[in-house]
Short mmCIF file of C-alpha atoms in Angstrom, two decimals:
data_model
loop_
_atom_site.label_atom_id
_atom_site.label_comp_id
_atom_site.label_asym_id
_atom_site.label_seq_id
_atom_site.Cartn_x
_atom_site.Cartn_y
_atom_site.Cartn_z
CA THR A 921 120.84 127.68 60.35
CA LEU A 922 117.61 127.03 57.39
CA ARG A 923 120.01 128.05 54.90
CA ASN A 924 122.54 125.68 55.61
CA ILE A 925 120.70 122.45 56.28
CA GLN A 926 122.14 119.50 54.00
CA LEU A 927 119.22 117.91 52.94
CA ALA A 928 118.71 114.85 51.16
CA GLU A 929 118.00 115.20 47.11
CA ASP A 930 114.05 114.71 47.57
CA ASN A 931 114.18 117.79 50.10
CA GLN A 932 115.75 120.58 47.95
CA SER A 933 112.62 121.07 46.62
CA LYS A 934 111.04 121.35 50.41
CA LYS A 935 113.69 123.59 51.66
CA SER A 936 113.54 126.00 48.64
CA ASN A 937 109.46 126.38 49.31
CA LEU A 938 110.48 127.45 53.11
CA LEU A 939 112.15 129.95 51.92
CA GLN A 940 110.39 131.57 49.23
CA LYS A 941 107.59 131.23 51.84
CA PHE A 942 109.34 132.95 54.44
CA PRO A 943 112.19 135.67 53.03
CA ASP A 944 112.46 137.51 55.90
CA PHE A 945 114.46 134.42 57.77
CA HIS A 946 116.82 135.75 59.90
CA ASN A 947 118.76 132.24 60.42
CA GLN A 948 118.50 133.01 64.16
CA LEU A 949 115.89 130.97 66.10
CA GLY A 950 114.19 132.66 68.34
CA ARG A 951 112.99 136.50 68.75
CA LYS A 952 115.51 139.13 70.31
CA ASP A 953 114.69 142.18 71.69
CA THR A 954 110.91 142.02 71.11
CA GLU A 955 108.50 143.37 73.67
CA ILE A 956 105.23 141.25 73.69
CA ASN A 957 102.43 141.72 75.64
CA ILE A 958 100.19 139.71 77.18
CA GLN A 959 97.19 139.89 78.92
CA GLU A 960 96.39 138.41 82.17
CA LYS A 961 93.31 136.72 82.99
CA PRO A 962 91.33 138.00 85.24
CA GLY A 963 92.52 137.38 89.38
CA ARG A 964 95.86 136.00 88.15
CA TYR A 965 98.67 137.58 89.03
CA VAL A 966 102.49 137.86 87.89
CA GLU A 967 104.24 134.82 89.69
CA LYS A 968 107.80 134.18 90.52
CA GLN A 969 108.43 130.46 90.85
CA THR A 970 111.48 129.25 93.58
CA ALA A 971 113.93 127.84 91.92
CA ARG A 972 114.01 123.48 91.13
CA PRO A 973 117.29 122.27 93.05
CA ILE A 974 119.41 121.02 89.95
CA SER A 975 121.85 117.41 90.20
CA LEU A 976 125.01 117.87 91.77
CA HIS A 977 126.23 115.94 89.11
CA LEU A 978 124.46 118.16 86.48
CA GLN A 979 125.48 121.65 88.00
CA GLY A 980 129.00 121.68 85.80
CA SER A 981 126.95 120.45 82.82
CA VAL A 982 124.10 122.87 83.29
CA GLY A 983 126.74 125.67 83.58
CA ALA A 984 128.43 125.31 80.60
CA GLU A 985 125.17 125.26 78.56
CA LEU A 986 123.67 128.28 80.20
CA GLU A 987 126.88 129.49 78.85
CA ARG A 988 126.67 128.42 75.57
CA LEU A 989 123.45 129.48 75.13
CA ILE A 990 123.97 133.14 76.67
CA ASN A 991 127.33 133.33 74.25
CA SER A 992 125.10 132.52 71.29
CA GLY A 993 122.51 135.45 72.36
CA HIS A 994 119.70 133.13 72.74
CA LEU A 995 120.03 133.60 77.03
CA GLU A 996 120.75 137.06 77.99
CA LYS A 997 122.39 137.29 81.97
CA ILE A 998 120.51 139.50 84.05
CA ASN A 999 121.17 141.06 88.25
CA HIS A 1000 117.62 141.81 89.41
CA VAL A 1001 113.77 140.57 88.22
CA ILE A 1002 111.78 143.40 87.92
CA GLU A 1003 108.41 143.11 89.66
CA ASP A 1004 106.33 142.70 87.08
CA CYS A 1005 108.22 139.89 85.41
CA PHE A 1006 107.07 136.55 85.65
CA VAL A 1007 109.73 133.83 87.08
CA SER A 1008 109.39 130.29 85.81
CA ASN A 1009 111.11 126.81 86.73
CA VAL A 1010 113.86 125.43 83.77
CA VAL A 1011 113.60 121.72 83.21
CA THR A 1012 117.05 120.01 82.79
CA THR A 1013 116.79 116.46 81.06
CA VAL A 1014 119.76 114.51 80.08
CA LYS A 1015 120.38 113.68 76.38
CA ASN A 1016 121.34 110.27 75.17
CA ASP A 1017 124.31 111.34 74.39
CA GLY A 1018 125.12 112.48 77.71
CA SER A 1019 124.98 116.93 76.77
CA VAL A 1020 122.12 118.18 78.88
CA ASN A 1021 118.91 120.28 77.47
CA ILE A 1022 117.09 123.05 79.52
CA ALA A 1023 113.54 124.01 78.41
CA LEU A 1024 111.17 126.95 80.41
CA ASP A 1025 108.36 125.54 82.41
CA SER A 1026 105.94 127.83 81.58
CA GLU A 1027 103.13 126.31 83.00
CA GLU A 1028 102.04 128.81 85.54
CA LEU A 1029 102.86 131.44 82.71
CA ASN A 1030 100.31 129.57 80.12
CA ASN A 1031 97.55 128.69 83.31
CA SER A 1032 97.62 133.61 83.83
CA SER A 1033 97.58 134.53 80.33
CA MET A 1034 94.47 134.99 77.52
CA LYS A 1035 94.79 132.96 75.01
#
């Protein structure tokens, strides 16, 4: 969290400036329970992509990371996808420490949305 970051002495003023500029900072990344309306480009429709396979040797690590993200509140597990929802793939990479990084591939969503 921003308030708990340990910064070098010369960066303390930068931290103070950020906290003054954004006083409503909630100490969490992202937004939850916020609906965002996206306008689709004419002729483009909601797309549900087929899942990319995850390498067998990474499946345990990916499962553990997904559970961590769900437990921390960054992700929400759903059992049913409604018709007007985009379904995008995830890109899984291995970090230097051997853990996995999970990112959303939102290329199709971006291509279908008005900027």
